mmCIF file of C-alpha atoms and ligand atoms in Angstrom:
data_model
loop_
_atom_site.group_PDB
_atom_site.id
_atom_site.type_symbol
_atom_site.label_atom_id
_atom_site.label_comp_id
_atom_site.label_asym_id
_atom_site.label_seq_id
_atom_site.Cartn_x
_atom_site.Cartn_y
_atom_site.Cartn_z
ATOM 1 C CA MET A 212 2.387 27.159 -2.268
ATOM 2 C CA SER A 213 5.286 29.561 -2.680
ATOM 3 C CA PRO A 214 8.080 28.395 -4.996
ATOM 4 C CA LEU A 215 10.406 28.355 -1.986
ATOM 5 C CA SER A 216 8.143 26.022 0.020
ATOM 6 C CA ALA A 217 7.703 23.787 -3.025
ATOM 7 C CA LEU A 218 11.474 23.629 -3.418
ATOM 8 C CA TRP A 219 11.851 22.781 0.277
ATOM 9 C CA ALA A 220 9.293 19.967 -0.027
ATOM 10 C CA ALA A 221 11.114 18.619 -3.094
ATOM 11 C CA LEU A 222 14.512 18.759 -1.389
ATOM 12 C CA ARG A 223 13.188 16.868 1.625
ATOM 13 C CA VAL A 224 11.717 14.124 -0.570
ATOM 14 C CA TYR A 225 14.927 13.830 -2.599
ATOM 15 C CA ALA A 226 16.981 13.732 0.596
ATOM 16 C CA ALA A 227 14.872 10.797 1.803
ATOM 17 C CA GLY A 228 15.304 9.085 -1.581
ATOM 18 C CA VAL A 229 19.069 9.662 -1.698
ATOM 19 C CA ALA A 230 19.486 8.231 1.818
ATOM 20 C CA VAL A 231 17.727 5.048 0.722
ATOM 21 C CA VAL A 232 19.669 4.827 -2.552
ATOM 22 C CA VAL A 233 22.976 5.158 -0.716
ATOM 23 C CA ALA A 234 21.920 2.441 1.743
ATOM 24 C CA GLN A 235 20.945 0.194 -1.182
ATOM 25 C CA LEU A 236 24.279 0.822 -2.896
ATOM 26 C CA LEU A 237 26.170 -0.104 0.281
ATOM 27 C CA ARG A 238 24.048 -3.218 0.601
ATOM 28 C CA ARG A 239 24.921 -4.224 -2.968
ATOM 29 C CA CYS A 240 28.607 -3.805 -2.107
ATOM 30 C CA ARG A 241 28.118 -6.123 0.862
ATOM 31 C CA GLY A 242 26.522 -8.899 -1.204
ATOM 32 C CA GLY A 243 23.130 -7.516 -2.180
ATOM 33 C CA PHE A 244 19.594 -8.422 -1.219
ATOM 34 C CA VAL A 245 18.812 -12.015 -0.363
ATOM 35 C CA GLU A 246 15.610 -13.419 -1.773
ATOM 36 C CA PRO A 247 13.377 -14.730 1.022
ATOM 37 C CA VAL A 248 11.993 -18.244 0.624
ATOM 38 C CA PHE A 249 8.504 -19.240 1.744
ATOM 39 C CA SER A 250 6.527 -22.448 1.690
ATOM 40 C CA PRO A 251 3.553 -22.830 -0.687
ATOM 41 C CA GLN A 252 0.199 -21.383 0.393
ATOM 42 C CA PRO A 253 -2.282 -22.907 -2.068
ATOM 43 C CA ASP A 254 -5.322 -22.385 0.141
ATOM 44 C CA ARG A 255 -4.937 -18.594 0.360
ATOM 45 C CA VAL A 256 -6.607 -15.844 -1.685
ATOM 46 C CA ALA A 257 -4.964 -12.457 -2.264
ATOM 47 C CA ILE A 258 -5.894 -9.135 -3.834
ATOM 48 C CA VAL A 259 -3.048 -6.914 -5.067
ATOM 49 C CA THR A 260 -3.924 -3.375 -6.124
ATOM 50 C CA GLY A 261 -1.819 -2.033 -8.972
ATOM 51 C CA GLY A 262 -0.941 -5.651 -9.724
ATOM 52 C CA THR A 263 -0.466 -5.036 -13.442
ATOM 53 C CA ASP A 264 2.827 -3.119 -13.120
ATOM 54 C CA GLY A 265 6.041 -2.681 -11.204
ATOM 55 C CA ILE A 266 6.151 -3.821 -7.593
ATOM 56 C CA GLY A 267 2.485 -4.892 -7.663
ATOM 57 C CA PHE A 268 3.051 -7.184 -10.636
ATOM 58 C CA ALA A 269 6.098 -8.726 -8.979
ATOM 59 C CA THR A 270 4.155 -9.173 -5.729
ATOM 60 C CA ALA A 271 1.195 -10.801 -7.503
ATOM 61 C CA LYS A 272 3.516 -13.096 -9.441
ATOM 62 C CA ARG A 273 5.342 -14.177 -6.296
ATOM 63 C CA LEU A 274 2.076 -14.879 -4.446
ATOM 64 C CA ALA A 275 0.813 -16.847 -7.464
ATOM 65 C CA ARG A 276 4.052 -18.804 -7.473
ATOM 66 C CA LEU A 277 3.310 -19.772 -3.863
ATOM 67 C CA GLY A 278 0.052 -21.229 -5.166
ATOM 68 C CA MET A 279 -2.328 -18.520 -4.009
ATOM 69 C CA THR A 280 -5.420 -17.457 -5.887
ATOM 70 C CA VAL A 281 -4.537 -13.889 -6.903
ATOM 71 C CA ILE A 282 -6.821 -11.081 -8.057
ATOM 72 C CA LEU A 283 -5.088 -8.132 -9.675
ATOM 73 C CA ALA A 284 -7.053 -4.948 -8.958
ATOM 74 C CA GLY A 285 -6.304 -2.044 -11.224
ATOM 75 C CA ASN A 286 -7.388 0.617 -13.657
ATOM 76 C CA ASN A 287 -5.198 -0.464 -16.532
ATOM 77 C CA GLU A 288 -7.404 -2.868 -18.466
ATOM 78 C CA PRO A 289 -5.260 -3.166 -21.602
ATOM 79 C CA LYS A 290 -2.246 -4.167 -19.492
ATOM 80 C CA ALA A 291 -4.260 -6.474 -17.261
ATOM 81 C CA GLU A 292 -4.857 -9.180 -19.843
ATOM 82 C CA GLU A 293 -1.156 -9.322 -20.616
ATOM 83 C CA ALA A 294 -0.203 -9.291 -16.920
ATOM 84 C CA VAL A 295 -2.600 -12.124 -16.039
ATOM 85 C CA ALA A 296 -1.379 -14.197 -19.000
ATOM 86 C CA ARG A 297 2.270 -13.637 -18.067
ATOM 87 C CA ILE A 298 1.761 -14.585 -14.426
ATOM 88 C CA LYS A 299 -0.164 -17.730 -15.392
ATOM 89 C CA GLU A 300 2.508 -18.722 -17.863
ATOM 90 C CA GLU A 301 5.454 -18.018 -15.568
ATOM 91 C CA THR A 302 3.977 -19.567 -12.424
ATOM 92 C CA LEU A 303 1.854 -22.341 -13.961
ATOM 93 C CA ASN A 304 -0.907 -21.164 -11.637
ATOM 94 C CA ASP A 305 -4.256 -20.735 -13.397
ATOM 95 C CA ARG A 306 -6.002 -19.096 -10.464
ATOM 96 C CA VAL A 307 -5.025 -15.538 -11.415
ATOM 97 C CA ASP A 308 -7.629 -12.989 -12.457
ATOM 98 C CA PHE A 309 -8.172 -9.263 -12.946
ATOM 99 C CA LEU A 310 -10.979 -7.066 -11.661
ATOM 100 C CA TYR A 311 -11.283 -3.428 -12.597
ATOM 101 C CA CYS A 312 -10.783 -0.975 -9.726
ATOM 102 C CA ASP A 313 -10.074 2.704 -10.226
ATOM 103 C CA LEU A 314 -8.893 4.001 -6.863
ATOM 104 C CA ALA A 315 -9.520 7.531 -8.091
ATOM 105 C CA SER A 316 -13.253 6.806 -7.906
ATOM 106 C CA LEU A 317 -14.943 5.749 -4.669
ATOM 107 C CA ARG A 318 -17.802 4.358 -6.766
ATOM 108 C CA SER A 319 -15.367 2.187 -8.704
ATOM 109 C CA VAL A 320 -13.886 0.897 -5.436
ATOM 110 C CA ARG A 321 -17.379 -0.048 -4.257
ATOM 111 C CA CYS A 322 -18.103 -1.786 -7.598
ATOM 112 C CA PHE A 323 -14.837 -3.707 -7.312
ATOM 113 C CA VAL A 324 -15.735 -4.912 -3.811
ATOM 114 C CA ASP A 325 -19.210 -5.976 -5.011
ATOM 115 C CA ALA A 326 -17.686 -7.843 -7.940
ATOM 116 C CA PHE A 327 -15.145 -9.549 -5.682
ATOM 117 C CA LYS A 328 -17.790 -10.528 -3.144
ATOM 118 C CA ARG A 329 -19.947 -12.021 -5.910
ATOM 119 C CA LYS A 330 -17.129 -14.523 -6.473
ATOM 120 C CA ASN A 331 -17.796 -15.939 -3.000
ATOM 121 C CA LEU A 332 -14.093 -16.310 -2.322
ATOM 122 C CA PRO A 333 -12.420 -15.911 1.055
ATOM 123 C CA LEU A 334 -9.762 -13.197 1.349
ATOM 124 C CA HIS A 335 -6.563 -13.852 3.272
ATOM 125 C CA VAL A 336 -4.221 -11.166 1.934
ATOM 126 C CA LEU A 337 -5.017 -7.643 0.790
ATOM 127 C CA VAL A 338 -2.006 -5.788 -0.617
ATOM 128 C CA ASN A 339 -2.727 -2.048 -0.872
ATOM 129 C CA ASN A 340 0.024 -1.385 -3.381
ATOM 130 C CA ALA A 341 -1.203 0.889 -6.185
ATOM 131 C CA GLY A 342 -0.008 4.447 -6.275
ATOM 132 C CA VAL A 343 0.816 7.554 -8.213
ATOM 133 C CA MET A 344 3.764 9.823 -7.557
ATOM 134 C CA MET A 345 4.412 13.486 -8.176
ATOM 135 C CA VAL A 346 1.575 13.949 -10.628
ATOM 136 C CA PRO A 347 0.614 17.508 -11.510
ATOM 137 C CA GLN A 348 -2.114 19.032 -9.336
ATOM 138 C CA ARG A 349 -5.228 17.099 -10.319
ATOM 139 C CA ARG A 350 -8.433 15.896 -8.691
ATOM 140 C CA THR A 351 -10.004 12.455 -8.561
ATOM 141 C CA VAL A 352 -13.532 11.829 -9.826
ATOM 142 C CA ASP A 353 -14.756 12.682 -6.312
ATOM 143 C CA GLY A 354 -12.757 15.895 -6.094
ATOM 144 C CA PHE A 355 -9.884 14.723 -3.873
ATOM 145 C CA GLU A 356 -6.276 15.692 -4.543
ATOM 146 C CA GLU A 357 -4.957 12.795 -6.647
ATOM 147 C CA HIS A 358 -2.157 11.515 -4.368
ATOM 148 C CA PHE A 359 -4.463 11.651 -1.370
ATOM 149 C CA GLY A 360 -7.415 10.179 -3.260
ATOM 150 C CA VAL A 361 -5.639 7.318 -5.061
ATOM 151 C CA ASN A 362 -2.814 6.388 -2.705
ATOM 152 C CA TYR A 363 -4.695 6.841 0.549
ATOM 153 C CA LEU A 364 -8.472 7.329 0.461
ATOM 154 C CA GLY A 365 -9.177 4.725 -2.229
ATOM 155 C CA HIS A 366 -7.248 2.152 -0.197
ATOM 156 C CA PHE A 367 -8.928 3.296 3.032
ATOM 157 C CA LEU A 368 -12.352 2.608 1.524
ATOM 158 C CA LEU A 369 -11.236 -0.637 -0.133
ATOM 159 C CA THR A 370 -9.864 -2.012 3.128
ATOM 160 C CA ARG A 371 -12.908 -0.982 5.136
ATOM 161 C CA LEU A 372 -15.295 -2.600 2.664
ATOM 162 C CA LEU A 373 -13.267 -5.826 2.585
ATOM 163 C CA LEU A 374 -12.758 -6.089 6.347
ATOM 164 C CA ASP A 375 -15.797 -8.281 6.917
ATOM 165 C CA THR A 376 -14.497 -10.795 4.364
ATOM 166 C CA LEU A 377 -10.979 -10.645 5.868
ATOM 167 C CA VAL A 378 -12.385 -11.223 9.355
ATOM 168 C CA ARG A 379 -14.410 -14.217 8.160
ATOM 169 C CA SER A 380 -11.417 -15.646 6.286
ATOM 170 C CA GLY A 381 -8.861 -15.417 9.090
ATOM 171 C CA ARG A 382 -8.736 -17.698 12.068
ATOM 172 C CA ALA A 383 -6.697 -17.970 15.244
ATOM 173 C CA GLY A 384 -3.189 -19.040 14.306
ATOM 174 C CA ARG A 385 -3.778 -18.240 10.622
ATOM 175 C CA SER A 386 -4.696 -14.563 10.438
ATOM 176 C CA ALA A 387 -5.749 -12.725 7.312
ATOM 177 C CA ARG A 388 -3.320 -9.900 6.516
ATOM 178 C CA VAL A 389 -3.601 -6.328 5.265
ATOM 179 C CA VAL A 390 -0.318 -5.172 3.722
ATOM 180 C CA THR A 391 -0.085 -1.496 2.835
ATOM 181 C CA VAL A 392 2.742 -0.057 0.744
ATOM 182 C CA SER A 393 4.119 3.232 2.038
ATOM 183 C CA SER A 394 7.508 4.794 1.339
ATOM 184 C CA ALA A 395 10.524 6.377 2.976
ATOM 185 C CA THR A 396 9.087 9.712 1.836
ATOM 186 C CA HIS A 397 6.611 9.416 4.720
ATOM 187 C CA TYR A 398 9.541 10.410 7.004
ATOM 188 C CA VAL A 399 9.526 13.874 5.442
ATOM 189 C CA GLY A 400 5.753 14.119 5.072
ATOM 190 C CA THR A 401 3.510 16.404 7.059
ATOM 191 C CA LEU A 402 -0.161 15.806 7.608
ATOM 192 C CA ASP A 403 -2.332 18.907 7.558
ATOM 193 C CA LEU A 404 -5.701 17.715 8.848
ATOM 194 C CA ASP A 405 -7.211 21.071 7.926
ATOM 195 C CA ASP A 406 -5.984 20.840 4.356
ATOM 196 C CA LEU A 407 -5.679 17.182 3.436
ATOM 197 C CA GLN A 408 -6.372 18.105 -0.197
ATOM 198 C CA SER A 409 -3.340 20.440 -0.255
ATOM 199 C CA SER A 410 -5.642 23.159 -1.600
ATOM 200 C CA ALA A 411 -3.869 26.017 0.132
ATOM 201 C CA ARG A 412 -0.368 24.856 -0.677
ATOM 202 C CA TYR A 413 0.241 22.201 -3.290
ATOM 203 C CA SER A 414 3.543 20.623 -4.142
ATOM 204 C CA PRO A 415 3.628 17.228 -5.892
ATOM 205 C CA HIS A 416 6.417 16.087 -3.545
ATOM 206 C CA GLY A 417 4.605 17.233 -0.417
ATOM 207 C CA ALA A 418 1.311 15.681 -1.551
ATOM 208 C CA TYR A 419 2.955 12.318 -2.300
ATOM 209 C CA ALA A 420 4.759 12.295 1.070
ATOM 210 C CA GLN A 421 1.537 13.219 2.884
ATOM 211 C CA SER A 422 -0.363 10.349 1.235
ATOM 212 C CA LYS A 423 2.346 7.883 2.290
ATOM 213 C CA LEU A 424 2.349 9.254 5.829
ATOM 214 C CA ALA A 425 -1.441 8.880 5.955
ATOM 215 C CA LEU A 426 -1.096 5.201 4.994
ATOM 216 C CA VAL A 427 1.190 4.552 7.975
ATOM 217 C CA LEU A 428 -1.200 6.282 10.395
ATOM 218 C CA PHE A 429 -4.133 4.365 8.898
ATOM 219 C CA THR A 430 -2.361 1.002 9.292
ATOM 220 C CA TYR A 431 -1.501 1.592 12.932
ATOM 221 C CA HIS A 432 -5.056 2.663 13.815
ATOM 222 C CA LEU A 433 -6.569 -0.252 11.911
ATOM 223 C CA GLN A 434 -4.258 -2.659 13.738
ATOM 224 C CA ALA A 435 -5.210 -1.144 17.086
ATOM 225 C CA LEU A 436 -8.922 -1.628 16.334
ATOM 226 C CA LEU A 437 -8.424 -5.182 15.139
ATOM 227 C CA ALA A 438 -6.256 -6.105 18.127
ATOM 228 C CA ALA A 439 -8.716 -4.541 20.586
ATOM 229 C CA GLN A 440 -11.413 -6.814 19.177
ATOM 230 C CA ARG A 441 -9.129 -9.842 18.911
ATOM 231 C CA GLN A 442 -9.974 -10.239 15.251
ATOM 232 C CA PRO A 443 -7.957 -12.770 13.205
ATOM 233 C CA VAL A 444 -6.627 -10.041 10.905
ATOM 234 C CA THR A 445 -3.358 -8.089 11.098
ATOM 235 C CA ALA A 446 -2.294 -4.874 9.382
ATOM 236 C CA ASN A 447 1.309 -3.953 8.562
ATOM 237 C CA VAL A 448 2.858 -1.279 6.441
ATOM 238 C CA VAL A 449 5.853 -1.846 4.149
ATOM 239 C CA ASP A 450 8.527 0.307 2.580
ATOM 240 C CA PRO A 451 9.843 -1.281 -0.638
ATOM 241 C CA GLY A 452 12.968 0.889 -0.919
ATOM 242 C CA VAL A 453 13.772 2.771 -4.123
ATOM 243 C CA VAL A 454 12.706 0.563 -6.999
ATOM 244 C CA ASN A 455 13.164 0.832 -10.751
ATOM 245 C CA THR A 456 9.559 1.182 -11.982
ATOM 246 C CA GLU A 457 7.359 3.460 -14.035
ATOM 247 C CA LEU A 458 6.414 5.302 -10.848
ATOM 248 C CA TYR A 459 9.090 7.856 -11.728
ATOM 249 C CA ARG A 460 7.475 8.831 -15.030
ATOM 250 C CA HIS A 461 6.530 12.271 -13.694
ATOM 251 C CA VAL A 462 9.930 12.999 -12.192
ATOM 252 C CA PHE A 463 12.289 15.128 -14.287
ATOM 253 C CA TRP A 464 15.016 12.459 -14.233
ATOM 254 C CA GLY A 465 12.495 9.660 -14.904
ATOM 255 C CA PRO A 466 13.503 9.391 -18.588
ATOM 256 C CA CYS A 467 17.044 8.373 -17.475
ATOM 257 C CA LEU A 468 15.513 5.343 -15.762
ATOM 258 C CA ARG A 469 13.467 4.506 -18.831
ATOM 259 C CA ALA A 470 16.601 4.757 -20.956
ATOM 260 C CA LYS A 471 17.909 1.886 -18.802
ATOM 261 C CA MET A 472 21.071 3.731 -17.908
ATOM 262 C CA PRO A 473 23.907 1.346 -17.060
ATOM 263 C CA MET A 474 24.563 0.922 -13.345
ATOM 264 C CA THR A 475 20.913 1.677 -12.490
ATOM 265 C CA TRP A 476 20.728 -1.731 -10.826
ATOM 266 C CA CYS A 477 23.361 -0.638 -8.277
ATOM 267 C CA PHE A 478 21.207 2.163 -6.943
ATOM 268 C CA PHE A 479 17.688 0.872 -7.506
ATOM 269 C CA LYS A 480 16.063 -2.366 -6.488
ATOM 270 C CA SER A 481 14.519 -4.411 -9.272
ATOM 271 C CA PRO A 482 10.698 -4.729 -9.090
ATOM 272 C CA ASP A 483 11.177 -8.303 -7.830
ATOM 273 C CA GLU A 484 13.464 -7.115 -5.021
ATOM 274 C CA GLY A 485 11.043 -4.278 -4.302
ATOM 275 C CA ALA A 486 8.222 -6.802 -3.879
ATOM 276 C CA TRP A 487 10.029 -8.946 -1.306
ATOM 277 C CA THR A 488 8.980 -6.917 1.730
ATOM 278 C CA SER A 489 5.321 -6.968 0.622
ATOM 279 C CA VAL A 490 5.498 -10.738 0.103
ATOM 280 C CA TYR A 491 7.254 -11.119 3.458
ATOM 281 C CA ALA A 492 4.458 -9.163 5.160
ATOM 282 C CA ALA A 493 1.868 -11.246 3.323
ATOM 283 C CA VAL A 494 3.165 -14.729 4.121
ATOM 284 C CA ALA A 495 6.093 -14.865 6.583
ATOM 285 C CA PRO A 496 5.242 -17.350 9.352
ATOM 286 C CA GLU A 497 7.094 -15.253 11.938
ATOM 287 C CA LEU A 498 4.589 -12.443 11.314
ATOM 288 C CA GLU A 499 1.603 -14.611 12.234
ATOM 289 C CA GLY A 500 -0.519 -12.523 14.620
ATOM 290 C CA VAL A 501 1.925 -9.623 14.381
ATOM 291 C CA GLY A 502 0.571 -6.270 13.229
ATOM 292 C CA GLY A 503 1.169 -2.554 13.478
ATOM 293 C CA ARG A 504 4.749 -2.877 12.165
ATOM 294 C CA TYR A 505 6.662 -0.797 9.672
ATOM 295 C CA LEU A 506 8.642 -3.285 7.582
ATOM 296 C CA TYR A 507 11.678 -2.485 5.477
ATOM 297 C CA ASN A 508 14.055 -4.962 3.844
ATOM 298 C CA GLU A 509 12.089 -7.798 5.484
ATOM 299 C CA ARG A 510 12.709 -6.392 8.957
ATOM 300 C CA GLU A 511 10.865 -4.210 11.406
ATOM 301 C CA ALA A 512 11.915 -0.547 11.390
ATOM 302 C CA ARG A 513 10.758 2.616 13.145
ATOM 303 C CA SER A 514 8.483 4.936 11.200
ATOM 304 C CA LEU A 515 8.265 8.682 11.741
ATOM 305 C CA ALA A 516 7.680 9.452 15.447
ATOM 306 C CA ALA A 517 4.401 11.247 14.710
ATOM 307 C CA THR A 518 2.898 8.073 13.217
ATOM 308 C CA TYR A 519 2.742 6.500 16.685
ATOM 309 C CA ASP A 520 0.446 9.279 17.959
ATOM 310 C CA PRO A 521 -2.914 7.551 18.567
ATOM 311 C CA GLU A 522 -4.791 10.855 18.602
ATOM 312 C CA LEU A 523 -3.462 11.816 15.175
ATOM 313 C CA GLN A 524 -4.309 8.337 13.894
ATOM 314 C CA ARG A 525 -7.850 8.602 15.264
ATOM 315 C CA ARG A 526 -8.447 12.061 13.843
ATOM 316 C CA LEU A 527 -7.283 11.037 10.403
ATOM 317 C CA TRP A 528 -9.474 7.934 10.600
ATOM 318 C CA ALA A 529 -12.528 10.030 11.533
ATOM 319 C CA ARG A 530 -11.893 12.487 8.670
ATOM 320 C CA SER A 531 -11.376 9.605 6.263
ATOM 321 C CA CYS A 532 -14.702 8.043 7.254
ATOM 322 C CA LEU A 533 -16.442 11.308 6.453
ATOM 323 C CA MET A 534 -14.685 11.685 3.108
ATOM 324 C CA ALA A 535 -15.328 8.083 2.091
ATOM 325 C CA GLY A 536 -18.963 8.249 3.183
ATOM 326 C CA LEU A 537 -18.575 5.616 5.871
ATOM 327 C CA PRO A 538 -20.104 5.598 9.363
ATOM 328 C CA ASP A 539 -18.016 6.920 12.222
ATOM 329 C CA ALA A 540 -20.183 6.803 15.314
ATOM 330 C CA ALA A 541 -18.809 9.304 17.809
ATOM 331 C CA ALA A 542 -21.261 8.710 20.649
ATOM 332 C CA ASP A 543 -19.511 5.895 22.437
ATOM 333 C CA ALA A 544 -15.763 5.527 21.985
ATOM 334 C CA ARG A 545 -15.778 1.741 21.986
ATOM 335 C CA GLY A 546 -18.865 1.498 19.826
ATOM 336 C CA ALA A 547 -17.362 4.039 17.473
ATOM 337 C CA GLN A 548 -14.192 2.027 17.185
ATOM 338 C CA ARG A 549 -16.115 -1.108 16.267
ATOM 339 C CA GLU A 550 -18.147 0.713 13.651
ATOM 340 C CA ASP A 551 -15.078 2.456 12.296
ATOM 341 C CA ALA A 552 -13.533 -0.914 11.649
ATOM 342 C CA GLY A 553 -16.703 -2.145 9.954
ATOM 343 C CA LEU A 554 -16.726 -5.100 12.306
ATOM 344 C CA GLY A 555 -20.292 -4.935 13.606
ATOM 345 C CA PRO A 556 -21.444 -5.229 17.207
ATOM 346 C CA ALA A 557 -19.075 -6.332 19.929
ATOM 347 C CA PRO A 558 -19.012 -10.088 20.551
ATOM 348 C CA ALA A 559 -20.503 -11.310 23.820
ATOM 349 C CA ALA A 560 -17.958 -11.453 26.603
ATOM 350 C CA PRO A 561 -16.580 -15.001 26.985
HETATM 351 N N1 LIG B 2023 9.170 2.563 -7.106
HETATM 352 C C1 LIG B 2023 9.647 3.001 -5.952
HETATM 353 O O1 LIG B 2023 10.835 3.353 -5.826
HETATM 354 C C2 LIG B 2023 8.765 3.088 -4.749
HETATM 355 C C3 LIG B 2023 9.314 3.531 -3.547
HETATM 356 C C4 LIG B 2023 8.534 3.609 -2.416
HETATM 357 C C5 LIG B 2023 7.190 3.258 -2.503
HETATM 358 N N2 LIG B 2023 6.665 2.854 -3.693
HETATM 359 C C6 LIG B 2023 5.239 2.521 -3.744
HETATM 360 O O2 LIG B 2023 5.076 1.245 -4.337
HETATM 361 C C7 LIG B 2023 3.774 1.165 -4.916
HETATM 362 C C8 LIG B 2023 3.876 0.570 -6.317
HETATM 363 O O3 LIG B 2023 4.575 1.483 -7.130
HETATM 364 P P1 LIG B 2023 5.465 1.054 -8.389
HETATM 365 O O4 LIG B 2023 6.824 1.591 -8.117
HETATM 366 O O5 LIG B 2023 5.282 -0.361 -8.706
HETATM 367 O O6 LIG B 2023 4.816 1.989 -9.518
HETATM 368 P P2 LIG B 2023 4.123 1.648 -10.924
HETATM 369 O O7 LIG B 2023 3.808 2.972 -11.517
HETATM 370 O O8 LIG B 2023 4.959 0.692 -11.689
HETATM 371 O O9 LIG B 2023 2.796 0.905 -10.482
HETATM 372 C C9 LIG B 2023 1.731 1.617 -9.887
HETATM 373 C C10 LIG B 2023 0.470 0.821 -10.077
HETATM 374 O O10 LIG B 2023 -0.615 1.569 -9.513
HETATM 375 C C11 LIG B 2023 -1.687 1.550 -10.429
HETATM 376 N N3 LIG B 2023 -2.550 2.717 -10.291
HETATM 377 C C12 LIG B 2023 -2.238 4.015 -10.453
HETATM 378 N N4 LIG B 2023 -3.343 4.772 -10.347
HETATM 379 C C13 LIG B 2023 -4.369 3.928 -10.083
HETATM 380 C C14 LIG B 2023 -5.753 4.088 -9.873
HETATM 381 N N5 LIG B 2023 -6.350 5.274 -9.958
HETATM 382 N N6 LIG B 2023 -6.502 2.994 -9.613
HETATM 383 C C15 LIG B 2023 -5.948 1.755 -9.570
HETATM 384 N N7 LIG B 2023 -4.648 1.541 -9.772
HETATM 385 C C16 LIG B 2023 -3.866 2.605 -10.025
HETATM 386 C C17 LIG B 2023 -1.012 1.567 -11.806
HETATM 387 O O11 LIG B 2023 -1.897 1.138 -12.832
HETATM 388 C C18 LIG B 2023 0.122 0.610 -11.565
HETATM 389 O O12 LIG B 2023 -0.324 -0.716 -11.743
HETATM 390 C C19 LIG B 2023 3.213 2.581 -4.865
HETATM 391 O O13 LIG B 2023 2.317 2.689 -3.787
HETATM 392 C C20 LIG B 2023 4.426 3.444 -4.608
HETATM 393 O O14 LIG B 2023 4.098 4.650 -3.936
HETATM 394 C C21 LIG B 2023 7.422 2.733 -4.815
#
């Protein structure tokens, strides 16, 4: 990518970030963010990817506080022990565990799903939260550009492999939920289906924004498939805002955040505040049976216009199946949709 294009991609991402930061500052001036309150959900089981740090940790802790059984999925084993211990201590909930899952390796994702399924637990909430941002140009174990591979494709495979368990665990009136964490940067992302790995033109900002855009498209298509089959599972996508976490470690001004500059709290959400929309999507009673929504500050918002294009969603889904080594039957559109969703043959007509 030419330096000029890279600069343009960076400016667009920063513009999106600044718009959110200004909105957050104004909100603070008007009284701040109000913590949502939910009733206990002790019979539910959740997986939170990237649950050892930042927004994921805060999400896992909040779900554990509601009494859920929570599995932290992540690639940071040294931190995991500490994270699990902290959540247990702070929530007095002993049903919190860690399972290794490196989203940069499709094999690791498969191993994680096998290990989870060996536990014979139901699954009511899957929070696709883990992510990397603005890392230098690198490849995953399987050769995918890192933002695309970790943020998007790893979660695509994870969700697909867990769908059968989610379907079995949900029921009418009490759906299982897939919650996927995107970002306001998706508004400035572009999806190049012919170069999803950003091989021809790489910019860390552009690659991050593309991965977050892909997650929105994926959620909407997944929801359409689930709704068409009347499955008791919903899929929504959330935007946490701009949150003070280690995600910014690769950004040039990241060290300022780490130095805990005074006034940071005015501009950034705390990890707890950043987790509220994910928790809302995971448990809010008013979202029962509701899917295909872009949620921001515990409300529905519009995502980028292009994300509502079913053809773009379908094409990305088909490419993703190929890349993740999953079936994508093209012969019959309806049959293909069922197989894409990993939901097996169509049920007999009532
Ligand atoms: N912090 C923000 O301002 C912000 C804004 C918008 C969206 N988000 C999104 O929120 C999510 C959480 O980010 P955060 O701010 O808490 O960042 P963070 O860096 O604190 O946490 C990211 C988590 O992802 C995990 N992770 C990274 N690579 C992984 C891999 N290969 N396999 C498994 N896990 C991996 C990390 O171990 C960590 O637990 C991300 O998807 C991010 O894109 C964050």
